Amino acid sequence: GAASVVVGHPLDMIKTRLQAGQGYGNTLNCVLTVYRNESVTGFFKGMSFPLASIAVYSSVVFGVFSNTQQLLGQLRHGEPPRAPVLADVALASVVAGFISVGIGTPVDLVKIRLQMQTQPYVEANIKLNPTTPGFPVYRGPIHCFRTVLQKEGIAGIYRGAGAMLLRDVPGYCLYFIPYTFFCDWITPDGCISPNPSSICLAGGIAGAISWGTATPMDVVKSRLQADGVYLNKYKGTLDCILQSYQNEGLKVFFRGITVNAVRGFPMSSAMFLGYELSLKAMKRDQTETNP
């Protein structure tokens, strides 16, 4: 999980600015603007909170997916089947998607709020309205979380949860299903577990497919969660969809799709490789201690 955050965060930053920001134009222009105005550190804004919480998030999502898949296999066949069953993988993915929203929404909200601040925080007695665009509202992830909680309550922390649900439930189906079947397909016959190159390739393809197709609802989620840094424009998911469409047309829902798909490959490769190798190492330790 941590590996995927470090690998993917700079592109995630660009994706958020393209989806929820104004005046960036294309991807290259956005990269150059961020670099000119905020230097290299600008690409890592908002990374600390997801990096600190990714262990819990990844553990829950992958744990829910694998345990649900095993449970369904036992209920249907009496024991977990050796070959993956599409219905089991799909239902386990849906359950993982629902669970992920409960943990992931506050993390994403804090990350996006920090990413949408365009200047570093300066401790100074400057007589400016803190809600003026360009003037930083939050000093860091903890201050951001506390401020949103105080001003907007639990509903504020879970702002964008509906859009995230519409993104993650189909998104995780298109994440775990391609990974499971690609991995099974490219693993040579007779091998008990896939090799690292198979894991990286299958994970990368799954990530690119999942993030590419999830882009429209990711745009809506990003806009809802960024809303409130300076202004409150949207009343909810449907209002955000309608306003975005009326103001910018259908193409707005595909903002950042290239960045999303490109970023999805290395992020998911790192995620699945870390998951499979960690699981393999822990199983080996259990076998050695409990022969």
XYZ file of C-alpha atoms in Angstrom:
291
model
C 0.000 0.000 0.000
C 2.724 2.440 0.962
C 4.664 1.592 -2.198
C 1.624 2.375 -4.361
C 1.106 5.780 -2.690
C 4.731 6.877 -3.205
C 4.722 5.677 -6.827
C 1.354 7.160 -7.750
C 0.968 10.353 -5.705
C 2.593 12.869 -8.105
C 0.266 11.729 -10.901
C -2.642 11.676 -8.435
C -1.859 15.302 -7.650
C -1.977 16.219 -11.360
C -5.203 14.236 -11.797
C -6.909 16.107 -8.932
C -5.825 19.524 -10.233
C -7.099 18.679 -13.739
C -10.433 17.398 -12.422
C -11.207 19.964 -9.732
C -9.000 22.944 -10.579
C -9.341 25.711 -13.147
C -7.086 27.018 -15.910
C -4.662 24.096 -16.173
C -5.602 23.080 -19.741
C -3.883 19.814 -20.623
C -1.748 17.435 -18.551
C 1.621 18.877 -19.626
C 0.534 22.430 -18.865
C -0.696 21.316 -15.446
C 2.653 19.624 -14.670
C 4.623 22.715 -15.730
C 2.315 25.100 -13.808
C 2.589 23.101 -10.585
C 6.370 22.845 -10.954
C 6.818 26.579 -11.682
C 4.575 27.707 -8.813
C 5.248 25.065 -6.173
C 8.486 23.274 -7.221
C 8.923 19.482 -6.846
C 7.323 19.458 -3.379
C 4.032 20.559 -4.965
C 3.649 17.090 -6.508
C 3.670 15.494 -3.045
C 1.085 17.722 -1.356
C -1.404 15.773 0.732
C 0.676 12.571 0.640
C 1.345 12.157 4.369
C -2.224 11.321 5.374
C -2.872 8.601 2.746
C 0.645 7.241 3.372
C -0.053 6.958 7.101
C -3.494 5.393 6.624
C -2.849 3.190 3.574
C -1.761 0.215 5.698
C -5.159 0.002 7.385
C -7.051 0.763 4.153
C -5.183 -1.821 2.054
C -5.346 -4.457 4.790
C -9.113 -4.086 5.082
C -9.836 -3.977 1.325
C -7.579 -6.903 0.390
C -8.552 -8.822 3.525
C -12.278 -8.388 2.882
C -11.841 -9.387 -0.774
C -9.786 -12.545 -0.149
C -11.797 -13.711 2.881
C -15.144 -13.106 1.142
C -13.899 -15.031 -1.894
C -12.790 -17.943 0.318
C -16.080 -17.931 2.246
C -18.140 -17.966 -0.964
C -16.023 -20.838 -2.273
C -16.620 -22.835 0.900
C -20.374 -22.139 0.840
C -20.731 -23.119 -2.817
C -18.277 -25.999 -3.107
C -17.509 -27.100 0.454
C -13.933 -25.854 0.120
C -12.205 -22.957 -1.684
C -11.866 -23.922 -5.389
C -8.376 -24.017 -6.866
C -9.353 -22.051 -9.978
C -11.030 -18.636 -9.476
C -14.797 -18.559 -10.040
C -16.075 -15.378 -11.732
C -19.219 -15.035 -9.586
C -17.189 -15.380 -6.364
C -14.565 -12.844 -7.479
C -17.255 -10.368 -8.609
C -19.280 -10.554 -5.376
C -16.128 -10.328 -3.229
C -15.091 -7.235 -5.250
C -18.480 -5.574 -4.636
C -18.221 -6.211 -0.875
C -14.648 -4.828 -0.842
C -15.851 -1.740 -2.745
C -18.581 -1.020 -0.177
C -16.189 -1.455 2.766
C -13.499 0.710 1.133
C -15.799 3.762 1.034
C -16.166 3.834 4.838
C -12.403 4.047 5.317
C -11.320 5.753 2.117
C -13.684 8.744 1.951
C -12.166 10.748 4.860
C -8.632 9.940 3.637
C -9.413 11.072 0.091
C -11.178 14.213 1.334
C -8.159 15.338 3.372
C -5.763 14.476 0.541
C -7.789 16.429 -2.046
C -8.338 19.441 0.213
C -4.563 19.685 0.748
C -3.818 19.130 -2.952
C -6.114 21.998 -3.921
C -4.170 24.507 -1.813
C -1.892 26.267 -4.237
C 0.556 27.866 -1.803
C 2.527 26.588 1.195
C 1.272 27.662 4.614
C 3.163 30.599 6.124
C 2.912 31.452 9.827
C 2.341 35.175 9.592
C -0.074 37.908 10.636
C -1.375 38.515 7.154
C -4.707 40.343 7.041
C -6.288 38.209 4.357
C -9.508 36.269 4.320
C -8.435 32.623 4.797
C -11.139 31.523 2.379
C -9.716 33.610 -0.469
C -8.507 31.420 -3.378
C -4.731 31.079 -3.259
C -4.550 31.592 0.505
C -3.992 28.306 2.377
C -6.788 27.164 4.658
C -5.163 24.080 6.198
C -1.757 23.706 7.864
C -1.594 19.946 7.416
C -3.646 16.724 7.403
C -4.583 16.753 11.106
C -5.553 20.450 10.991
C -7.555 19.800 7.814
C -9.426 16.834 9.342
C -10.160 18.764 12.553
C -11.298 21.887 10.677
C -13.674 19.971 8.393
C -15.062 18.025 11.358
C -15.660 21.204 13.369
C -17.233 23.189 10.514
C -19.098 20.500 8.593
C -19.453 17.598 11.042
C -19.409 13.892 10.124
C -21.319 14.684 6.912
C -18.417 16.949 5.860
C -15.821 14.231 6.473
C -17.889 11.860 4.309
C -18.571 14.417 1.584
C -18.414 12.662 -1.779
C -19.133 9.212 -0.290
C -22.008 8.626 -2.736
C -19.795 9.384 -5.733
C -17.017 7.259 -4.242
C -19.455 4.357 -3.839
C -20.467 4.664 -7.505
C -16.763 4.752 -8.393
C -15.428 1.998 -6.143
C -18.045 -0.763 -6.389
C -17.689 -1.185 -10.186
C -14.076 -0.017 -9.909
C -13.044 -2.862 -7.622
C -14.882 -5.359 -9.856
C -12.726 -4.110 -12.735
C -9.672 -4.237 -10.426
C -9.820 -7.695 -8.855
C -11.513 -9.612 -11.712
C -8.940 -8.716 -14.432
C -6.077 -9.222 -11.960
C -7.306 -12.652 -10.841
C -7.883 -13.978 -14.354
C -4.863 -12.338 -16.046
C -2.632 -13.653 -13.258
C -4.089 -17.145 -13.597
C -3.786 -16.982 -17.390
C -0.125 -15.891 -17.603
C 1.121 -18.087 -14.734
C 2.777 -21.207 -16.248
C 1.033 -24.539 -15.666
C 2.368 -26.417 -12.675
C 3.338 -23.281 -10.722
C 1.745 -23.049 -7.271
C 1.898 -19.241 -7.188
C 2.480 -16.529 -9.812
C 5.984 -15.120 -10.269
C 6.739 -11.415 -9.612
C 6.692 -10.458 -13.318
C 3.250 -12.059 -13.773
C 1.966 -10.233 -10.675
C 3.322 -6.866 -11.894
C 1.889 -7.267 -15.397
C -1.537 -8.522 -14.252
C -1.714 -5.900 -11.493
C -0.703 -3.101 -13.847
C -3.274 -4.060 -16.503
C -5.999 -4.359 -13.848
C -5.081 -0.953 -12.410
C -5.108 0.759 -15.808
C -8.517 -0.750 -16.683
C -10.039 0.037 -13.279
C -8.810 3.639 -12.999
C -9.536 4.424 -16.647
C -13.181 3.310 -16.419
C -13.646 4.896 -12.972
C -12.644 8.372 -14.229
C -16.161 9.902 -14.702
C -17.213 9.234 -11.092
C -13.683 10.059 -9.912
C -14.122 13.529 -11.439
C -17.410 13.986 -9.562
C -15.882 12.736 -6.287
C -12.842 15.020 -6.652
C -15.036 18.059 -7.314
C -17.328 17.331 -4.375
C -14.421 16.821 -1.978
C -12.469 19.840 -3.233
C -15.638 21.914 -2.896
C -15.455 23.669 0.444
C -11.782 24.640 0.395
C -12.837 28.137 -0.692
C -16.452 27.939 -1.916
C -19.450 25.624 -1.672
C -20.816 25.105 -5.180
C -22.416 21.658 -5.102
C -25.363 20.354 -3.067
C -24.619 16.702 -3.749
C -23.553 14.090 -6.314
C -26.408 14.692 -8.786
C -26.056 18.488 -8.528
C -22.315 18.194 -9.193
C -22.956 16.013 -12.273
C -25.576 18.437 -13.648
C -23.558 21.606 -12.978
C -20.380 20.103 -14.443
C -22.233 18.942 -17.567
C -24.067 22.273 -18.056
C -20.901 24.353 -17.636
C -18.305 22.198 -19.408
C -20.087 19.515 -21.403
C -19.641 15.755 -21.476
C -15.858 15.957 -21.889
C -15.464 17.182 -18.282
C -16.153 13.649 -17.011
C -13.088 12.369 -18.840
C -10.656 14.892 -17.409
C -7.529 13.162 -16.194
C -8.420 9.815 -17.836
C -4.957 9.452 -19.376
C -3.231 10.307 -16.091
C -5.564 7.927 -14.246
C -4.865 5.008 -16.597
C -1.090 5.648 -16.724
C -0.896 6.109 -12.940
C -3.017 2.990 -12.365
C -0.395 0.708 -13.926
C 2.648 1.298 -11.650
C 0.468 1.883 -8.572
C -1.374 -1.407 -8.926
C 1.773 -3.297 -9.906
C 3.400 -2.117 -6.674
C 0.243 -2.811 -4.650
C -0.304 -6.385 -5.861
C 3.402 -7.244 -5.788
C 3.689 -6.050 -2.186
C 0.509 -7.940 -1.266
C 1.461 -11.256 -2.876
C 5.089 -11.245 -1.676
C 4.110 -10.258 1.888
C 1.453 -12.989 1.980
C 3.910 -15.540 0.605
C 6.552 -14.582 3.197
C 4.061 -14.799 6.074
C 2.769 -18.179 4.911
C 6.359 -19.450 4.731
C 7.004 -18.250 8.286
C 3.819 -20.006 9.481
C 4.870 -23.225 7.755
C 8.315 -23.085 9.339
C 6.968 -22.421 12.858
C 3.993 -24.836 12.553
C 5.153 -27.784 10.439
